[in-house]
Amino acid sequence: MSESKSSCARLLIANRGEIAVRIVRAAHSLGIETVLAASAADCGSLAAQESDRTVVLGAAPARESYLNAPRIMHAALSTGCSALHPGYGFLSERPELPTLCAEHGITFVGPTAAAMRQVGDKLSARALARRAGVAMTNGTESVGSVDAALAHAAEIGYPVITKASAGGGGRGMVIARSSADLIESFEKASLAARQAFGDGTLYLERFVDRARHVEVQVMGDGAGGAVHFGERDCSIQRRYQKMIEEAPAAVLPQAVRTQLHRAAVDLLASIGYRNAGTVEFLYDEESGKFYFMEVNARLQVEHPVSEMTTGIDLVRLQLLLATGRGQLPAQEQIHPNGHAIEARILAEDPARDFMPCPGRITRWRSPVGEGVRVDSAVTDGTLIPPNYDSMIAKLIVYGRTRDEAIDRLAHAIARFGVEGIPTNLPLLKCIVEHPDFRDNRLDTRWMERVLLPAFRAK
């Protein structure tokens, strides 16, 4: 990968937590100064301590800070930043930030606003995938009423799943196995989408039982070139929220893996996509077929497992591409090998229906050892505020084989020490010890169908 003098001297980071720390460190490795745009709740965070400067966006609520695009842009302009990294979550997939950056001559570390609009709306993304010839489940355009939903479901065939066109995270997603289910759930799903995204538009898809959630990490150069960094299996989920991710997806036959990679690369290359993006699929292990699901126009939480298997720092590569200091590696230069697993450490109590548990961490001891990595912004005494997502760290392990990675994961979880607040570590221990996990007998409903009953029975 060739490098030349950077066009970016100072970078604004509009995010918090472990990803803000990652971006600060990657920027510093390239000689780029950093300015952290933080809420009042995060001014004493590890990211703030490591950044060259911190600017307060506003009060702790996200709408007054991390979701306020004009304040973020003012922070960039007032501190002389020439580039902006949105991290993930918050405004990272909304076109407001890249639009404002373009208007003010600031480099946005991510896709263009136009690309976000094309793939950010799920109906638009489905149309794009259809034109690119990517297989997908039977589905609809927007559905505006229960009666219309019932008519479409009768054509598609049950079970169906409702999805919000405007966003992700499980909001608006409800499985209906009968017309009675759909009648009961449709308005509730639309309301949930409207409250989460300001848009209650829903559409229907045929629901695939016992499917795997497999995604492909892609980077584009903005000029029609794109490469992949392998795929990830994200099937262990609770209410559509990922909990454990692996690379590679060991269940895939090699021929299917090759087809999956090509479909993802071709899809994003077809729109001249730039920087990091992830194309997500459902994989039906029984039929051997995969189906397009959606595109995430940003870096993903689970990107470290792709880093561990390829040896490429994806955050650093993002900055190199955006600032003109580097170019995409050739596909033949990317050689995924071994196996990596990521487990999300959450400040919540699985024994009390996963109730969020903000508070002060009085003791923090993260595991160390060969093939073990912990991404976090937590130290002894860190106060976890109640205003944001409950993830406080990511435990990532690497092994030559999946079995070796699982052994290291089990060992690391047993040596993780967190005091002061409850976490999901007991649940992660239960997952790793379950024979289905070792044997890779998993699907997107496995956790709720198999694991949680076993956990509650303990």
Coordinates of C-alpha atoms in Angstrom, one line a residue:
M1 CA 0.0 0.0 0.0
S2 CA 1.6 3.2 -1.1
E3 CA 1.6 6.3 1.1
S4 CA 2.2 10.0 0.5
K5 CA 2.0 13.1 2.6
S6 CA -1.3 13.5 4.4
S7 CA -3.8 16.2 3.4
C8 CA -5.2 16.0 6.9
A9 CA -3.4 17.6 9.9
R10 CA -6.3 17.5 12.4
L11 CA -9.2 15.1 12.7
L12 CA -12.5 15.5 14.6
I13 CA -13.9 12.4 16.2
A14 CA -17.6 12.6 16.6
N15 CA -18.1 9.5 18.8
R16 CA -17.4 8.0 22.2
G17 CA -16.2 4.9 24.0
E18 CA -13.9 2.2 22.6
I19 CA -14.3 3.2 19.0
A20 CA -13.2 6.8 19.8
V21 CA -10.1 5.5 21.5
R22 CA -9.4 3.3 18.4
I23 CA -9.7 6.3 16.1
V24 CA -7.5 8.5 18.3
R25 CA -4.7 5.9 18.4
A26 CA -4.9 5.2 14.6
A27 CA -4.8 8.9 13.8
H28 CA -1.8 9.4 16.1
S29 CA 0.0 6.6 14.4
L30 CA -0.2 8.6 11.2
G31 CA 0.9 11.8 12.8
I32 CA -2.6 13.3 12.7
E33 CA -3.8 15.5 15.6
T34 CA -7.1 14.6 17.1
V35 CA -10.0 16.6 18.5
L36 CA -12.7 14.6 20.4
A37 CA -16.2 16.0 20.1
A38 CA -17.8 14.7 23.3
S39 CA -20.9 15.1 25.4
A40 CA -20.6 16.6 28.9
A41 CA -20.8 13.0 30.3
D42 CA -17.7 12.0 28.4
C43 CA -15.3 14.9 29.0
G44 CA -13.3 12.8 31.4
S45 CA -13.3 9.6 29.4
L46 CA -10.2 7.7 28.2
A47 CA -10.8 8.9 24.7
A48 CA -10.7 12.5 26.0
Q49 CA -7.6 11.8 27.9
E50 CA -5.8 10.4 24.9
S51 CA -7.1 13.0 22.4
D52 CA -5.0 16.2 21.8
R53 CA -8.1 18.3 22.5
T54 CA -11.7 17.8 23.6
V55 CA -14.7 20.0 22.6
V56 CA -17.9 19.7 24.5
L57 CA -20.9 19.3 22.1
G58 CA -23.6 19.6 24.7
A59 CA -25.3 17.8 27.6
A60 CA -25.3 14.0 28.0
P61 CA -28.5 13.2 26.0
A62 CA -27.4 12.1 22.5
R63 CA -29.9 14.5 20.8
E64 CA -28.0 17.4 22.4
S65 CA -24.5 16.0 21.5
Y66 CA -23.7 13.0 19.3
L67 CA -26.9 13.3 17.2
N68 CA -26.6 17.1 16.7
A69 CA -25.0 17.5 13.3
P70 CA -24.8 21.4 13.3
R71 CA -22.9 21.3 16.7
I72 CA -20.6 18.6 15.4
M73 CA -19.8 20.7 12.3
H74 CA -19.3 23.8 14.4
A75 CA -16.8 21.8 16.6
A76 CA -14.9 20.8 13.4
L77 CA -14.8 24.3 12.0
S78 CA -13.9 26.1 15.2
T79 CA -10.9 23.8 15.9
G80 CA -9.5 23.8 12.4
C81 CA -10.2 20.2 11.6
S82 CA -9.8 19.1 8.0
A83 CA -11.4 15.7 8.4
L84 CA -14.1 14.0 10.5
H85 CA -14.6 10.4 11.5
P86 CA -18.1 9.5 12.7
G87 CA -17.2 6.1 14.3
Y88 CA -20.3 3.9 14.3
G89 CA -23.8 4.4 15.6
F90 CA -25.2 7.9 16.2
L91 CA -24.9 9.9 12.9
S92 CA -22.4 7.5 11.1
E93 CA -25.0 6.3 8.6
R94 CA -27.0 9.5 8.1
P95 CA -26.3 11.8 5.2
E96 CA -26.4 15.0 7.2
L97 CA -22.8 14.8 8.3
P98 CA -21.2 14.0 4.9
T99 CA -23.4 16.7 3.4
L100 CA -22.2 19.3 5.9
C101 CA -18.6 18.2 5.5
A102 CA -18.9 18.6 1.7
E103 CA -20.4 22.0 2.1
H104 CA -17.5 23.2 4.3
G105 CA -14.6 21.5 2.6
I106 CA -14.0 18.9 5.3
T107 CA -13.1 15.3 4.5
F108 CA -15.7 12.8 5.7
V109 CA -14.1 9.4 6.7
G110 CA -16.8 7.3 5.1
P111 CA -19.1 7.0 2.1
T112 CA -20.6 10.0 0.3
A113 CA -24.1 11.3 1.3
A114 CA -25.4 10.0 -2.1
A115 CA -24.1 6.5 -1.4
M116 CA -25.6 6.6 2.1
R117 CA -29.0 7.5 0.6
Q118 CA -28.8 4.7 -1.9
V119 CA -28.0 2.0 0.6
G120 CA -29.2 3.5 3.9
D121 CA -32.9 3.1 3.1
K122 CA -33.5 -0.7 3.0
L123 CA -36.0 -0.5 0.2
S124 CA -33.6 1.5 -1.9
A125 CA -30.8 -1.0 -1.1
R126 CA -33.0 -4.0 -2.1
A127 CA -33.7 -2.3 -5.4
L128 CA -30.0 -1.8 -5.9
A129 CA -29.2 -5.4 -5.0
R130 CA -31.9 -6.6 -7.4
R131 CA -30.4 -4.6 -10.2
A132 CA -27.0 -6.1 -9.4
G133 CA -28.4 -9.6 -9.6
V134 CA -28.0 -10.4 -5.9
A135 CA -30.4 -13.1 -4.6
M136 CA -32.9 -12.0 -2.0
T137 CA -36.0 -13.3 -0.3
N138 CA -39.4 -12.6 -1.6
G139 CA -40.5 -9.2 -0.3
T140 CA -42.5 -6.0 -0.9
E141 CA -42.1 -2.3 -1.5
S142 CA -43.4 -0.1 1.3
V143 CA -46.6 -1.3 3.0
G144 CA -48.9 1.4 4.4
S145 CA -51.7 -0.6 6.1
V146 CA -52.6 -3.8 7.8
D147 CA -54.9 -4.8 5.0
A148 CA -52.1 -4.3 2.4
A149 CA -49.7 -6.2 4.6
L150 CA -52.2 -9.1 4.8
A151 CA -52.6 -9.2 1.1
H152 CA -48.9 -9.2 0.5
A153 CA -48.2 -11.9 3.2
A154 CA -50.8 -14.1 1.5
E155 CA -48.8 -13.9 -1.7
I156 CA -45.3 -14.3 -0.1
G157 CA -46.3 -17.0 2.3
Y158 CA -45.9 -17.2 6.0
P159 CA -43.8 -16.7 8.1
V160 CA -43.0 -13.1 7.2
I161 CA -41.0 -10.4 9.0
T162 CA -41.8 -6.7 9.1
K163 CA -38.9 -4.4 8.7
A164 CA -38.4 -0.6 9.0
S165 CA -37.2 1.0 5.8
A166 CA -35.3 3.7 7.6
G167 CA -33.1 2.0 10.1
G168 CA -31.8 -1.0 11.9
G169 CA -31.1 -2.3 15.4
G170 CA -34.3 -4.5 15.4
R171 CA -36.7 -1.6 15.6
G172 CA -39.9 -2.4 13.6
M173 CA -38.8 -6.1 13.1
V174 CA -41.5 -8.6 14.1
I175 CA -42.0 -12.1 12.9
A176 CA -45.5 -13.1 11.9
R177 CA -46.4 -16.7 11.4
S178 CA -50.1 -16.1 10.7
S179 CA -52.5 -13.4 9.7
A180 CA -53.5 -13.0 13.4
D181 CA -49.8 -12.4 14.3
L182 CA -49.6 -9.8 11.5
I183 CA -52.8 -8.0 12.5
E184 CA -51.6 -7.8 16.1
S185 CA -48.0 -6.6 15.3
F186 CA -48.2 -4.4 12.3
E187 CA -49.2 -1.1 14.0
K188 CA -46.9 -1.7 16.9
A189 CA -44.0 -2.3 14.5
S190 CA -44.8 0.9 12.6
L191 CA -45.0 2.9 15.8
A192 CA -41.6 1.5 17.0
A193 CA -40.0 2.5 13.7
R194 CA -41.5 6.0 13.8
Q195 CA -40.3 6.5 17.4
A196 CA -36.8 5.3 16.6
F197 CA -36.2 6.8 13.1
G198 CA -39.0 9.4 12.6
D199 CA -40.3 7.2 9.8
G200 CA -42.8 4.4 10.3
T201 CA -42.5 3.0 6.8
L202 CA -42.5 -0.8 6.9
Y203 CA -42.0 -3.5 4.3
L204 CA -42.4 -7.3 4.4
E205 CA -40.0 -10.1 3.6
R206 CA -40.3 -13.9 3.7
F207 CA -38.8 -15.0 7.0
V208 CA -36.1 -17.8 6.7
D209 CA -36.2 -20.1 9.7
R210 CA -32.9 -21.3 11.2
A211 CA -30.9 -18.9 9.0
R212 CA -27.3 -17.7 9.6
H213 CA -26.5 -14.0 9.6
V214 CA -23.3 -13.7 7.5
E215 CA -21.8 -10.4 6.4
V216 CA -18.9 -9.3 4.2
Q217 CA -16.5 -6.5 5.1
V218 CA -15.8 -4.3 2.0
M219 CA -13.7 -1.2 1.3
G220 CA -14.3 0.9 -1.8
D221 CA -12.0 3.5 -3.4
G222 CA -14.9 5.8 -4.6
A223 CA -14.0 5.2 -8.2
G224 CA -15.5 1.8 -8.9
G225 CA -12.9 -0.3 -7.2
A226 CA -13.6 -2.4 -4.1
V227 CA -12.1 -5.3 -2.2
H228 CA -13.3 -7.6 0.6
F229 CA -11.7 -8.6 3.8
G230 CA -13.5 -11.9 4.3
E231 CA -16.9 -12.6 5.9
R232 CA -18.2 -12.8 9.5
D233 CA -20.8 -15.0 11.1
C234 CA -23.0 -12.9 13.4
S235 CA -25.7 -15.5 14.1
I236 CA -25.7 -15.3 17.9
Q237 CA -28.2 -12.5 18.6
R238 CA -30.8 -11.4 21.0
R239 CA -33.7 -9.4 19.6
Y240 CA -31.6 -8.8 16.5
Q241 CA -28.7 -7.4 18.5
K242 CA -25.4 -9.2 17.8
M243 CA -23.6 -10.6 20.8
I244 CA -20.8 -12.8 19.4
E245 CA -19.3 -12.6 15.9
E246 CA -16.8 -14.8 14.2
A247 CA -14.5 -14.7 11.2
P248 CA -14.6 -16.6 9.0
A249 CA -18.1 -18.1 8.8
A250 CA -17.0 -21.7 9.2
V251 CA -20.3 -23.1 8.1
L252 CA -19.9 -21.9 4.5
P253 CA -18.8 -24.2 1.7
Q254 CA -16.0 -22.6 -0.3
A255 CA -18.0 -22.2 -3.4
V256 CA -20.7 -20.3 -1.5
R257 CA -18.1 -18.2 0.3
T258 CA -16.6 -17.1 -3.1
Q259 CA -20.1 -16.2 -4.5
L260 CA -20.9 -14.2 -1.3
H261 CA -17.7 -12.2 -1.5
R262 CA -18.2 -11.4 -5.2
A263 CA -21.8 -10.4 -4.7
A264 CA -20.8 -8.0 -1.9
V265 CA -17.9 -6.4 -3.8
D266 CA -19.9 -6.1 -7.0
L267 CA -22.8 -4.5 -5.2
L268 CA -20.8 -1.7 -3.6
A269 CA -18.5 -1.2 -6.6
S270 CA -21.6 -0.7 -8.8
I271 CA -22.3 2.7 -7.0
G272 CA -18.7 3.8 -6.7
Y273 CA -18.7 3.3 -3.0
R274 CA -15.9 4.7 -1.0
N275 CA -14.4 3.7 2.4
A276 CA -15.8 1.0 4.7
G277 CA -19.1 -0.8 4.2
T278 CA -20.6 -4.1 5.1
V279 CA -23.1 -6.1 3.0
E280 CA -25.2 -8.4 5.2
F281 CA -26.9 -11.7 4.1
L282 CA -29.0 -14.5 5.4
Y283 CA -27.6 -17.9 4.7
D284 CA -29.9 -20.9 4.7
E285 CA -27.7 -23.8 5.6
E286 CA -30.2 -26.4 4.6
S287 CA -30.6 -25.2 1.0
G288 CA -27.1 -23.7 0.7
K289 CA -28.5 -20.4 -0.6
F290 CA -27.8 -16.9 0.6
Y291 CA -30.1 -13.8 0.4
F292 CA -29.3 -10.1 0.5
M293 CA -30.4 -8.4 3.7
E294 CA -29.0 -4.9 3.9
V295 CA -25.9 -2.6 3.7
N296 CA -24.3 -0.9 6.6
A297 CA -22.6 2.2 5.3
R298 CA -20.0 2.5 8.0
L299 CA -17.5 0.6 10.0
Q300 CA -19.1 -2.2 12.1
V301 CA -18.7 -2.9 15.8
E302 CA -17.5 -6.4 14.9
H303 CA -14.7 -5.3 12.5
P304 CA -11.9 -6.5 14.8
V305 CA -12.4 -10.1 13.9
S306 CA -11.7 -9.2 10.3
E307 CA -8.6 -7.3 11.5
M308 CA -7.4 -10.3 13.4
T309 CA -7.8 -12.7 10.5
T310 CA -6.3 -10.4 7.8
G311 CA -3.7 -8.6 9.9
I312 CA -5.0 -5.2 8.5
D313 CA -6.0 -2.3 10.8
L314 CA -9.2 -1.2 9.2
V315 CA -9.5 2.1 11.1
R316 CA -6.0 3.1 10.0
L317 CA -6.9 2.0 6.4
Q318 CA -10.0 4.2 6.6
L319 CA -7.9 7.2 7.5
L320 CA -5.3 6.4 4.8
L321 CA -7.9 6.2 2.1
A322 CA -9.8 9.3 3.2
T323 CA -6.7 11.5 3.6
G324 CA -5.0 10.5 0.4
R325 CA -2.1 8.8 2.1
G326 CA -2.8 5.3 0.7
Q327 CA -4.8 3.2 -1.6
L328 CA -6.8 -0.1 -1.4
P329 CA -4.6 -3.2 -1.3
A330 CA -5.1 -5.6 -4.2
Q331 CA -7.5 -8.4 -3.5
E332 CA -4.7 -10.9 -3.8
Q333 CA -2.8 -9.1 -1.1
I334 CA -5.5 -9.8 1.5
H335 CA -5.1 -13.3 3.0
P336 CA -7.5 -14.1 5.8
N337 CA -6.3 -17.0 7.9
G338 CA -7.0 -18.6 11.3
H339 CA -10.2 -17.9 13.3
A340 CA -11.3 -14.9 15.4
I341 CA -14.2 -14.4 17.7
E342 CA -15.6 -11.3 19.3
A343 CA -17.8 -11.1 22.4
R344 CA -19.5 -7.9 23.4
I345 CA -19.2 -7.0 27.1
L346 CA -22.3 -5.2 28.1
A347 CA -23.3 -3.2 31.3
E348 CA -26.5 -5.0 31.7
D349 CA -27.9 -7.8 33.9
P350 CA -29.1 -10.9 31.9
A351 CA -30.6 -12.3 35.1
R352 CA -33.1 -9.4 35.2
D353 CA -34.2 -9.4 31.6
F354 CA -31.0 -7.6 30.4
M355 CA -31.8 -4.5 32.4
P356 CA -29.1 -1.8 31.6
C357 CA -26.9 -1.2 34.6
P358 CA -25.1 2.1 34.4
G359 CA -22.9 3.1 37.3
R360 CA -19.2 3.3 38.4
I361 CA -16.8 0.4 37.7
T362 CA -14.8 0.0 40.9
R363 CA -12.4 -2.6 39.5
W364 CA -11.6 -3.5 35.9
R365 CA -9.3 -6.3 35.0
S366 CA -9.2 -7.4 31.4
P367 CA -7.5 -10.6 30.3
V368 CA -4.2 -10.7 28.5
G369 CA -2.4 -13.5 26.7
E370 CA -1.5 -14.8 23.3
G371 CA -4.3 -14.2 20.8
V372 CA -6.3 -12.0 23.2
R373 CA -7.3 -8.4 22.6
V374 CA -9.7 -6.2 24.5
D375 CA -11.0 -3.0 23.0
S376 CA -12.5 -0.7 25.6
A377 CA -12.5 2.8 27.1
V378 CA -12.8 1.5 30.6
T379 CA -10.5 1.7 33.6
D380 CA -10.9 1.5 37.4
G381 CA -13.3 4.2 38.4
T382 CA -14.9 4.7 35.0
L383 CA -18.5 5.9 35.3
I384 CA -20.8 4.3 32.8
P385 CA -23.5 6.9 32.0
P386 CA -27.2 5.9 31.5
N387 CA -27.6 7.8 28.2
Y388 CA -26.0 5.5 25.7
D389 CA -25.7 1.9 24.4
S390 CA -24.7 -0.6 27.2
M391 CA -21.6 -2.0 25.4
I392 CA -18.5 -1.2 27.5
A393 CA -15.9 -3.4 25.8
K394 CA -15.2 -6.0 23.2
L395 CA -13.2 -9.2 23.9
I396 CA -11.5 -10.5 20.7
V397 CA -9.6 -13.7 20.5
Y398 CA -7.6 -15.3 17.7
G399 CA -6.6 -18.9 17.1
R400 CA -5.2 -21.0 14.3
T401 CA -8.4 -23.0 14.3
R402 CA -12.0 -22.3 15.6
D403 CA -11.5 -24.8 18.5
E404 CA -8.3 -22.9 19.6
A405 CA -10.1 -19.6 19.4
I406 CA -13.0 -21.0 21.5
D407 CA -10.5 -22.3 24.1
R408 CA -8.9 -18.9 24.3
L409 CA -12.3 -17.2 24.5
A410 CA -13.4 -19.4 27.4
H411 CA -10.1 -18.8 29.2
A412 CA -10.3 -15.0 28.7
I413 CA -14.0 -14.8 29.9
A414 CA -13.1 -16.7 33.1
R415 CA -10.3 -14.1 33.8
F416 CA -12.3 -11.0 33.1
G417 CA -12.9 -9.1 36.3
V418 CA -15.5 -6.3 36.5
E419 CA -16.8 -5.0 39.9
G420 CA -19.2 -2.2 40.7
I421 CA -21.9 -3.0 38.1
P422 CA -23.4 -6.2 36.7
T423 CA -22.3 -7.3 33.2
N424 CA -23.3 -10.0 30.7
L425 CA -20.1 -12.1 31.4
P426 CA -22.1 -14.9 33.1
L427 CA -24.2 -15.2 29.9
L428 CA -21.1 -15.2 27.7
K429 CA -19.7 -18.0 29.8
C430 CA -22.9 -20.0 29.3
I431 CA -22.7 -19.5 25.5
V432 CA -19.1 -20.6 25.3
E433 CA -19.7 -23.7 27.4
H434 CA -22.8 -24.8 25.4
P435 CA -22.1 -27.8 23.1
D436 CA -24.0 -26.2 20.3
F437 CA -21.5 -23.3 20.2
R438 CA -18.5 -25.7 20.0
D439 CA -20.3 -27.8 17.4
N440 CA -21.4 -24.7 15.4
R441 CA -25.1 -25.7 15.5
L442 CA -26.3 -22.1 15.5
D443 CA -28.8 -19.7 13.8
T444 CA -30.2 -16.3 14.5
R445 CA -32.9 -17.6 16.8
W446 CA -30.7 -20.1 18.7
M447 CA -30.0 -17.8 21.6
E448 CA -33.6 -17.1 22.4
R449 CA -34.8 -20.7 21.5
V450 CA -32.0 -22.7 23.2
L451 CA -29.5 -20.6 25.2
L452 CA -31.6 -18.3 27.2
P453 CA -33.8 -21.1 28.6
A454 CA -30.7 -23.0 29.6
F455 CA -29.2 -19.9 31.2
R456 CA -32.3 -19.1 33.2
A457 CA -32.5 -22.7 34.4
K458 CA -29.1 -22.5 36.1

